[in-house]
Each structure stands twice: as structure tokens, then as C-alpha cells.
């Protein structure tokens, strides 16, 4: 084998390793009804769901007694969803500290998951902040400060996310609208596009074979250069 052939093979093997590391594996969303499309709202207005309701498929409404959240279709005032045609307003008619909790999701202890979701602002009301927690653990706050450019398309959506190492075989995700000074409002905090996906882990055998091949070719090239 010539030095040029060894060099070419080394480059190809290095490229294969890089592609294996970068190529995303297809991951399915583990959250049921993450875009809040069921129940399907017929007509031009929103529907309110009270604390404790499980009428929104895959979710339970959170809040104090007599609180409610709002399932909003894009036919209401032209308020477009981030995904498909429906989204949740965590303020209901008005207020903070209410929201939704997902049904239990089967998770693997020690596995890494990625949670993503969209936070929506309605132009007249300003920025929005919501809190996210998993299995009742510490809450993280996420704020969308961007506003729509025109009143003819008054919703602005921003996507947030983070990785999480599962510590239980069952996980429930909670979202609550939160007060945050000028960075939130009590009239419209949008939630949509909730997804939990298992992060891919490279197969140990694949990495071992690729690394061994690269080391062997590197050693051969050095001997040829000696």
C-alpha cells in the first residue's frame, strides 16, 4: 500500500467517524398531544378548561379551585399556533400560576432526553414567562421577549429546550404561567409544540471499530514515512 493510499483511507475513516457523531437518529416525540390538537375546537372562539380537567388529551389542568386555562384555535382573532392550529393560553382569562401537567411518560433511568416547547406572545400584552418542572422537581423559567412585527399577525413564538437525565421510570412535565415583572403578563402566555425525545447514544462497538481502524492506518502511515 502506498503512502497516498494510506492518507486517503485515513481521511475517509476520519470523515466516517465525524458523520457517525453528527448524524441525528430519528427520535419520536414521547409526549401525547404535544401540540394540543385534541379536542378539536370547532367554531371561532376559545374553550376554557377548569383546574383538574383531563379533557385536553394527554394533559391535566393545574391551578387553584375555579382557575382555568384556555385552548385557543387559530380561528380566534387570527392567533396562529406555533404548530398546526391550536395552542394553550396558560392565563385563561387572566392570572398566573396555572397551567398543565402531562400524563405519565415512560422513561429510562440514566438516559438523556431533550425537552422542547414554544412560548407565545400576543402583541398587545407583551413578553411571557412560563415555568417548567419535571416530576415536581426544581422549576426553570423561560421568557419570550420578542413581539410580532404587525397586528395582522399578532403572535410571536420562540422555541426553548434543555437536556435532562431521567431519574425515574415515569415522568410528568408541568408548565405554569409565571409572574416575572415586565418580562411576563397575566393576559396571554402561550404554550405549544411540546416534545420529549430520547437522545441517541453511539453504539460502543461502532466507535471501537472506527477508532481501531484509524489507529491502525495512522501507525501504518508512520512506518511508511520512516
XYZ file of N, CA and C in Angstrom:
678
model
N 0.847 -1.202 0.000
C 0.000 0.000 0.000
C 0.876 1.242 0.000
N 0.591 2.188 -0.864
C 1.383 3.407 -0.961
C 0.992 4.403 0.105
N 1.879 5.393 0.304
C 1.593 6.437 1.291
C 0.338 7.219 0.927
N 0.143 7.502 -0.367
C -1.042 8.235 -0.803
C -2.318 7.465 -0.497
N -2.273 6.141 -0.675
C -3.461 5.322 -0.392
C -3.777 5.332 1.101
N -2.731 5.234 1.905
C -2.948 5.262 3.354
C -3.549 6.603 3.780
N -3.007 7.691 3.216
C -3.525 9.028 3.555
C -4.985 9.165 3.170
N -5.343 8.683 1.994
C -6.732 8.768 1.542
C -7.651 7.959 2.448
N -7.219 6.746 2.805
C -8.052 5.901 3.671
C -8.217 6.529 5.056
N -7.150 7.162 5.559
C -7.245 7.827 6.859
C -8.272 8.951 6.823
N -8.273 9.734 5.737
C -9.236 10.826 5.607
C -10.665 10.299 5.534
N -10.851 9.225 4.802
C -12.192 8.655 4.677
C -12.688 8.116 6.008
N -11.792 7.462 6.763
C -12.197 6.917 8.049
C -12.515 8.039 9.034
N -11.712 9.104 9.008
C -11.984 10.253 9.872
C -13.333 10.882 9.533
N -13.630 10.967 8.247
C -14.918 11.514 7.818
C -16.063 10.633 8.283
N -15.884 9.309 8.219
C -16.931 8.387 8.668
C -17.215 8.561 10.148
N -16.138 8.744 10.950
C -16.327 8.968 12.389
C -17.103 10.255 12.637
N -16.739 11.304 11.913
C -17.431 12.592 12.087
C -18.897 12.478 11.714
N -19.192 11.768 10.648
C -20.578 11.616 10.221
C -21.382 10.818 11.230
N -20.769 9.794 11.810
C -21.461 8.988 12.825
C -21.798 9.843 14.039
N -20.884 10.749 14.376
C -21.116 11.602 15.546
C -22.180 12.650 15.274
N -22.230 13.135 14.030
C -23.121 14.254 13.726
C -24.495 13.825 13.264
N -24.621 12.649 12.681
C -25.897 12.235 12.099
C -26.941 12.011 13.173
N -28.058 12.740 13.152
C -29.083 12.562 14.165
C -29.917 11.318 13.897
N -30.158 10.570 14.945
C -31.046 9.419 14.804
C -32.484 9.916 14.892
N -33.358 9.272 14.164
C -34.760 9.672 14.212
C -35.301 9.392 15.601
N -35.921 10.383 16.218
C -36.438 10.246 17.574
C -37.894 10.665 17.579
N -38.726 9.833 18.156
C -40.154 10.129 18.181
C -40.495 10.921 19.433
N -41.526 11.749 19.320
C -41.991 12.552 20.444
C -42.747 11.651 21.414
N -42.322 11.642 22.674
C -42.942 10.795 23.691
C -44.146 11.458 24.348
N -44.373 12.740 24.057
C -45.485 13.481 24.664
C -46.752 13.276 23.841
N -47.816 12.895 24.509
C -49.108 12.742 23.831
C -49.757 14.112 23.643
N -50.168 14.402 22.410
C -50.882 15.644 22.117
C -50.056 16.875 22.486
N -48.777 16.872 22.097
C -47.888 17.968 22.444
C -48.210 19.272 21.753
N -49.007 19.220 20.685
C -49.424 20.457 20.002
C -50.876 20.816 20.302
N -51.481 20.083 21.222
C -52.811 20.420 21.746
C -53.889 20.470 20.657
N -53.842 19.493 19.773
C -54.818 19.465 18.678
C -56.084 18.691 19.023
N -56.109 18.009 20.154
C -57.332 17.348 20.611
C -57.621 17.755 22.054
N -58.878 18.065 22.336
C -60.018 18.013 21.423
C -59.957 19.110 20.366
N -60.557 18.846 19.241
C -60.588 19.810 18.150
C -61.644 20.880 18.430
N -61.212 22.145 18.467
C -62.141 23.242 18.729
C -62.841 23.629 17.431
N -64.162 23.504 17.432
C -64.970 23.855 16.260
C -65.582 25.230 16.503
N -65.468 26.096 15.522
C -66.005 27.443 15.672
C -64.885 28.447 15.827
N -65.250 29.705 16.080
C -64.278 30.770 16.047
C -63.750 31.215 17.392
N -64.150 30.571 18.486
C -63.746 31.047 19.799
C -62.929 29.993 20.544
N -62.389 30.394 21.691
C -61.605 29.503 22.537
C -62.521 28.723 23.477
N -61.930 27.742 24.181
C -62.661 26.969 25.184
C -61.843 26.974 26.469
N -62.498 27.212 27.606
C -61.844 27.208 28.911
C -61.963 25.836 29.562
N -60.873 25.397 30.214
C -60.864 24.127 30.937
C -60.428 24.391 32.370
N -61.213 23.929 33.329
C -61.000 24.231 34.736
C -59.950 23.331 35.365
N -59.431 23.780 36.502
C -58.441 23.012 37.265
C -58.929 21.580 37.487
N -58.044 20.629 37.214
C -58.379 19.215 37.382
C -58.924 18.560 36.133
N -59.284 19.338 35.123
C -59.847 18.767 33.897
C -58.792 17.942 33.158
N -59.240 16.822 32.597
C -58.383 15.990 31.743
C -58.949 15.932 30.323
N -59.772 16.916 29.973
C -60.432 16.912 28.667
C -59.462 17.185 27.519
N -58.356 17.863 27.796
C -57.320 18.048 26.782
C -56.481 16.782 26.772
N -56.548 16.023 25.725
C -55.921 14.707 25.655
C -54.460 14.757 26.084
N -54.097 13.885 27.044
C -52.717 13.773 27.496
C -52.301 14.758 28.558
N -53.231 15.608 29.033
C -52.872 16.682 29.953
C -53.924 16.839 31.056
N -53.467 17.329 32.214
C -54.336 17.696 33.330
C -54.130 19.181 33.625
N -55.217 19.913 33.819
C -55.130 21.351 34.095
C -54.720 21.576 35.547
N -53.747 22.477 35.758
C -53.242 22.821 37.085
C -53.717 24.209 37.491
N -53.860 24.418 38.792
C -54.229 25.736 39.304
C -55.055 25.615 40.569
N -55.441 26.756 41.109
C -56.310 26.769 42.271
C -57.748 26.452 41.866
N -58.587 26.210 42.858
C -60.000 25.963 42.581
C -60.586 27.134 41.808
N -61.384 26.798 40.823
C -62.066 27.784 39.968
C -61.141 28.467 38.965
N -59.861 28.090 38.919
C -58.983 28.585 37.867
C -59.285 27.858 36.563
N -58.784 28.414 35.463
C -58.950 27.752 34.172
C -57.854 28.207 33.220
N -57.589 27.351 32.237
C -56.689 27.717 31.141
C -57.506 27.671 29.849
N -56.912 28.153 28.785
C -57.673 28.370 27.553
C -57.048 27.601 26.393
N -57.853 26.803 25.703
C -57.420 26.149 24.469
C -57.898 27.028 23.310
N -56.929 27.527 22.529
C -57.211 28.569 21.557
C -56.975 28.078 20.134
N -57.978 28.166 19.259
C -57.782 27.806 17.856
C -57.322 29.018 17.051
N -56.718 28.774 15.892
C -56.239 29.897 15.076
C -57.369 30.699 14.445
N -58.596 30.208 14.580
C -59.743 30.967 14.083
C -60.149 32.087 15.043
N -59.583 32.098 16.243
C -59.901 33.144 17.212
C -58.931 34.316 17.026
N -59.423 35.421 16.490
C -58.663 36.661 16.290
C -57.400 36.471 15.446
N -57.358 35.377 14.697
C -56.177 35.124 13.869
C -54.933 34.803 14.665
N -55.096 34.275 15.874
C -53.961 33.972 16.746
C -53.386 32.608 16.361
N -52.358 32.626 15.550
C -51.796 31.407 14.983
C -51.004 30.616 16.013
N -51.123 29.300 15.936
C -50.334 28.407 16.782
C -48.906 28.314 16.252
N -48.011 27.829 17.096
C -46.654 27.550 16.626
C -46.651 26.336 15.715
N -47.497 25.354 16.033
C -47.615 24.137 15.225
C -49.087 23.819 15.031
N -49.460 23.469 13.815
C -50.856 23.126 13.481
C -51.769 24.310 13.798
N -52.902 24.078 14.508
C -53.871 25.186 14.594
C -54.355 25.517 16.014
N -53.890 24.795 17.044
C -54.367 25.095 18.396
C -53.185 25.241 19.365
N -53.399 26.059 20.403
C -52.378 26.273 21.420
C -53.037 26.586 22.756
N -52.243 26.494 23.823
C -52.745 26.743 25.173
C -52.371 28.153 25.628
N -53.349 28.882 26.171
C -53.081 30.137 26.871
C -53.105 29.813 28.363
N -51.935 29.855 29.004
C -51.818 29.450 30.404
C -52.488 30.418 31.368
N -52.852 31.617 30.906
C -53.508 32.585 31.798
C -55.025 32.391 31.857
N -55.589 31.586 30.940
C -57.039 31.507 30.860
C -57.600 32.860 30.464
N -58.496 33.392 31.261
C -58.982 34.758 31.034
C -57.956 35.758 31.557
N -57.458 35.499 32.763
C -56.397 36.329 33.343
C -55.788 35.588 34.524
N -54.530 35.884 34.822
C -53.922 35.307 36.017
C -52.639 34.530 35.755
N -51.948 34.231 36.857
C -50.708 33.461 36.835
C -50.886 32.153 37.609
N -49.817 31.358 37.617
C -49.689 30.170 38.464
C -50.717 29.095 38.144
N -51.044 28.975 36.877
C -51.896 27.886 36.410
C -51.342 27.382 35.088
N -51.708 26.154 34.760
C -51.123 25.576 33.556
C -51.582 24.155 33.324
N -50.651 23.318 32.861
C -50.989 21.934 32.515
C -49.854 21.004 32.934
N -50.224 19.744 33.221
C -49.265 18.688 33.526
C -49.526 17.520 32.587
N -48.460 16.974 32.005
C -48.609 15.867 31.065
C -49.004 14.588 31.787
N -49.604 13.666 31.051
C -49.771 12.309 31.555
C -48.394 11.700 31.769
N -48.332 10.603 32.516
C -47.059 9.940 32.790
C -46.439 9.421 31.491
N -45.133 9.653 31.356
C -44.371 9.225 30.186
C -43.328 8.213 30.656
N -43.257 7.067 30.022
C -42.261 6.056 30.382
C -40.873 6.544 29.998
N -39.943 6.562 30.974
C -38.569 6.998 30.736
C -37.604 5.976 31.318
N -36.355 6.025 30.844
C -35.315 5.100 31.285
C -34.365 5.824 32.229
N -34.202 5.313 33.429
C -33.315 5.948 34.397
C -31.897 6.012 33.821
N -31.299 7.202 33.884
C -29.949 7.403 33.384
C -29.874 7.817 31.928
N -30.973 7.677 31.185
C -30.981 8.072 29.774
C -31.145 9.582 29.654
N -30.603 10.146 28.572
C -30.680 11.589 28.337
C -31.851 11.882 27.393
N -32.690 12.815 27.797
C -33.838 13.228 26.999
C -33.721 14.720 26.701
N -34.350 15.136 25.603
C -34.411 16.561 25.265
C -35.862 17.011 25.294
N -36.128 18.027 26.114
C -37.461 18.622 26.186
C -37.448 19.932 25.421
N -38.396 20.105 24.509
C -38.528 21.368 23.779
C -39.979 21.810 23.794
N -40.192 23.117 23.652
C -41.536 23.685 23.699
C -41.461 25.107 23.169
N -42.617 25.646 22.783
C -42.682 27.012 22.271
C -43.474 27.883 23.234
N -42.961 29.101 23.465
C -43.630 30.103 24.312
C -44.122 31.216 23.403
N -45.411 31.564 23.535
C -46.011 32.530 22.628
C -46.401 33.838 23.289
N -46.178 34.942 22.553
C -46.594 36.276 22.985
C -47.680 36.810 22.054
N -48.674 37.449 22.644
C -49.696 38.162 21.891
C -49.310 39.640 21.910
N -49.189 40.253 20.735
C -48.611 41.589 20.568
C -49.106 42.625 21.580
N -50.408 42.747 21.847
C -50.818 43.819 22.765
C -50.379 43.598 24.217
N -50.077 42.334 24.590
C -49.849 42.032 26.009
C -48.374 42.028 26.410
N -47.463 41.826 25.486
C -46.041 41.868 25.813
C -45.421 40.513 26.082
N -44.279 40.537 26.767
C -43.461 39.344 26.996
C -44.194 38.326 27.868
N -43.729 37.072 27.767
C -44.356 35.972 28.501
C -43.288 35.111 29.170
N -43.577 34.677 30.398
C -42.694 33.771 31.128
C -43.492 32.576 31.613
N -42.932 31.389 31.420
C -43.548 30.195 31.998
C -42.489 29.401 32.748
N -42.966 28.600 33.701
C -42.090 27.732 34.476
C -42.282 26.287 34.061
N -41.177 25.542 34.016
C -41.197 24.143 33.619
C -40.571 23.300 34.725
N -41.217 22.199 35.075
C -40.635 21.265 36.031
C -40.953 19.842 35.600
N -40.108 18.926 36.016
C -40.286 17.513 35.704
C -40.424 16.735 37.005
N -41.502 15.991 37.111
C -41.785 15.196 38.306
C -41.758 16.029 39.582
N -42.202 17.269 39.481
C -42.269 18.119 40.666
C -40.929 18.616 41.153
N -39.894 18.484 40.328
C -38.556 18.937 40.709
C -38.407 20.430 40.575
N -37.166 20.936 40.687
C -36.923 22.387 40.596
C -37.467 22.971 39.300
N -38.068 24.139 39.410
C -38.665 24.793 38.248
C -37.642 25.667 37.536
N -37.680 25.645 36.210
C -36.879 26.551 35.396
C -37.822 27.532 34.699
N -37.422 28.795 34.642
C -38.218 29.820 33.978
C -37.685 30.089 32.578
N -38.607 30.282 31.634
C -38.255 30.601 30.256
C -39.107 31.784 29.811
N -38.452 32.775 29.191
C -39.126 34.016 28.821
C -38.953 34.298 27.343
N -40.064 34.574 26.680
C -40.051 35.054 25.297
C -40.284 36.561 25.333
N -39.259 37.322 24.929
C -39.371 38.778 24.953
C -39.660 39.370 23.575
N -39.721 38.510 22.550
C -39.929 39.002 21.182
C -41.406 39.196 20.903
N -41.708 40.262 20.175
C -43.097 40.553 19.828
C -43.275 40.515 18.318
N -44.486 40.226 17.902
C -44.795 40.202 16.473
C -44.589 41.590 15.864
N -44.270 41.607 14.580
C -43.981 42.878 13.913
C -45.236 43.651 13.543
N -46.334 42.937 13.283
C -47.556 43.615 12.838
C -48.767 43.057 13.555
N -49.794 43.899 13.673
C -51.024 43.484 14.335
C -51.826 42.497 13.494
N -51.521 42.398 12.202
C -52.253 41.455 11.354
C -51.812 40.019 11.608
N -50.644 39.837 12.215
C -50.165 38.508 12.607
C -49.591 38.645 14.019
N -50.484 38.742 15.033
C -50.077 39.253 16.340
C -49.357 38.286 17.268
N -49.180 37.024 16.875
C -48.499 36.067 17.744
C -47.027 35.945 17.365
N -46.177 35.859 18.381
C -44.765 35.559 18.176
C -44.410 34.352 19.033
N -43.771 33.363 18.421
C -43.405 32.141 19.135
C -41.891 31.991 19.180
N -41.378 31.553 20.311
C -39.952 31.263 20.473
C -39.817 29.859 21.056
N -38.911 29.078 20.497
C -38.699 27.701 20.936
C -37.568 27.628 21.953
N -37.811 26.904 23.034
C -36.819 26.686 24.089
C -36.648 25.183 24.309
N -35.575 24.817 24.984
C -35.379 23.408 25.283
C -34.158 23.174 26.152
N -34.075 21.987 26.706
C -32.916 21.598 27.505
C -32.857 20.070 27.588
N -31.642 19.579 27.863
C -31.451 18.144 28.068
C -31.671 17.808 29.535
N -32.097 16.570 29.768
C -32.425 16.135 31.127
C -32.111 14.656 31.262
N -31.456 14.281 32.351
C -31.143 12.879 32.621
C -32.248 12.306 33.492
N -32.934 11.312 33.008
C -34.088 10.751 33.717
C -33.642 10.092 35.021
N -34.410 10.347 36.074
C -34.130 9.732 37.371
C -35.301 8.877 37.838
N -36.199 8.590 36.907
C -37.380 7.802 37.242
C -37.853 7.046 36.001
N -38.600 5.987 36.217
C -39.150 5.231 35.088
C -40.437 5.844 34.563
N -40.899 6.899 35.226
C -42.120 7.580 34.806
C -41.930 9.078 35.020
N -42.309 9.880 34.020
C -42.059 11.324 34.084
C -43.305 12.099 33.687
N -43.588 13.152 34.458
C -44.662 14.076 34.109
C -44.077 15.483 34.022
N -44.485 16.220 33.004
C -43.951 17.549 32.727
C -45.017 18.583 33.061
N -44.634 19.598 33.831
C -45.579 20.644 34.222
C -45.155 21.988 33.645
N -46.141 22.736 33.170
C -45.936 24.091 32.669
C -46.900 25.021 33.405
N -46.378 26.119 33.944
C -47.204 27.096 34.642
C -46.858 28.501 34.162
N -47.863 29.332 33.923
C -47.623 30.735 33.620
C -47.131 31.442 34.875
N -46.057 32.233 34.747
C -45.450 32.846 35.931
C -45.336 34.359 35.798
N -45.496 35.042 36.927
C -45.206 36.472 37.004
C -43.690 36.653 36.953
N -43.252 37.696 36.262
C -41.813 37.951 36.144
C -41.576 39.428 35.843
N -42.281 40.279 36.574
C -42.161 41.705 36.356
C -42.562 42.082 34.936
N -41.753 42.925 34.304
C -42.034 43.362 32.933
C -41.793 42.267 31.909
N -41.249 41.133 32.343
C -40.946 40.038 31.424
C -42.078 39.027 31.338
N -43.234 39.366 31.883
C -44.390 38.482 31.734
C -45.665 39.312 31.799
N -46.798 38.645 31.569
C -48.094 39.317 31.637
C -49.139 38.316 32.075
N -50.249 38.790 32.600
C -51.278 37.878 33.117
C -52.488 37.764 32.198
N -52.279 38.104 30.910
C -53.404 38.073 29.971
C -53.209 37.095 28.807
N -51.982 36.676 28.561
C -51.764 35.757 27.446
C -50.362 35.186 27.435
N -50.201 33.954 27.929
C -48.921 33.241 27.905
C -49.140 31.960 27.109
N -48.587 31.923 25.906
C -48.842 30.803 25.010
C -47.904 29.629 25.238
N -48.453 28.420 25.051
C -47.671 27.178 25.106
C -48.073 26.306 23.928
N -47.071 25.759 23.234
C -47.341 24.889 22.083
C -46.095 24.037 21.806
N -46.248 23.070 20.931
C -45.139 22.281 20.380
C -44.283 21.618 21.454
N -44.925 20.974 22.423
C -44.181 20.291 23.486
C -43.693 18.934 22.976
N -42.392 18.682 23.145
C -41.821 17.407 22.684
C -40.758 16.932 23.656
N -40.783 15.640 23.958
C -39.734 14.990 24.745
C -39.182 13.848 23.910
N -37.892 13.881 23.632
C -37.280 12.867 22.776
C -36.060 12.269 23.463
N -35.865 10.983 23.252
C -34.692 10.283 23.769
C -33.500 10.612 22.902
N -32.415 11.083 23.515
C -31.219 11.441 22.776
C -30.441 10.186 22.365
N -29.985 10.128 21.103
C -29.271 8.933 20.633
C -27.911 8.796 21.305
N -27.535 7.563 21.567
C -26.218 7.249 22.139
C -25.458 6.398 21.133
N -24.237 6.791 20.737
C -23.466 5.997 19.772
C -23.243 4.571 20.269
N -23.347 3.615 19.363
C -23.084 2.218 19.702
C -21.608 2.052 20.058
N -21.270 1.486 21.210
C -19.865 1.317 21.593
C -19.064 0.503 20.573
N -19.700 -0.524 19.990
C -18.973 -1.354 19.034
C -18.579 -0.552 17.798
N -19.467 0.334 17.360
C -19.176 1.142 16.174
C -18.000 2.067 16.424
N -18.028 2.738 17.582
C -16.924 3.637 17.899
C -15.612 2.878 18.035
N -15.653 1.700 18.650
C -14.430 0.924 18.856
C -13.815 0.506 17.534
N -14.649 0.039 16.602
C -14.137 -0.396 15.303
C -13.558 0.766 14.509
N -14.264 1.886 14.497
C -13.770 3.036 13.753
C -12.460 3.565 14.341
N -12.404 3.624 15.672
C -11.182 4.122 16.310
C -10.007 3.188 16.064
N -10.252 1.874 16.148
C -9.179 0.906 15.912
C -8.665 1.005 14.480
N -9.571 1.165 13.533
C -9.165 1.298 12.138
C -8.329 2.535 11.900
N -8.741 3.642 12.533
C -7.991 4.881 12.373
C -6.600 4.778 12.990
N -6.501 4.154 14.158
C -5.199 3.980 14.795
C -4.283 3.098 13.948
N -4.860 2.030 13.377
C -4.055 1.136 12.550
C -3.518 1.851 11.315
N -4.353 2.622 10.657
C -3.915 3.346 9.467
C -2.884 4.417 9.817
N -3.064 5.072 10.965
C -2.099 6.084 11.384
C -0.727 5.453 11.635
N -0.735 4.277 12.304
C 0.523 3.587 12.553
C 1.204 3.142 11.276
N 0.404 2.658 10.301
C 0.974 2.220 9.026
C 1.583 3.389 8.271
N 0.903 4.531 8.300
C 1.430 5.696 7.598
C 2.754 6.146 8.214
N 2.878 6.091 9.530
C 4.121 6.483 10.175
C 5.280 5.554 9.802
N 4.956 4.242 9.709
C 6.013 3.293 9.322
C 6.474 3.544 7.908
N 5.524 3.881 7.013
C 5.897 4.143 5.636
C 6.735 5.416 5.509
N 6.451 6.378 6.405
C 7.197 7.633 6.349
C 8.594 7.505 6.971
N 8.791 6.464 7.804
C 10.072 6.299 8.488
C 11.197 5.951 7.504
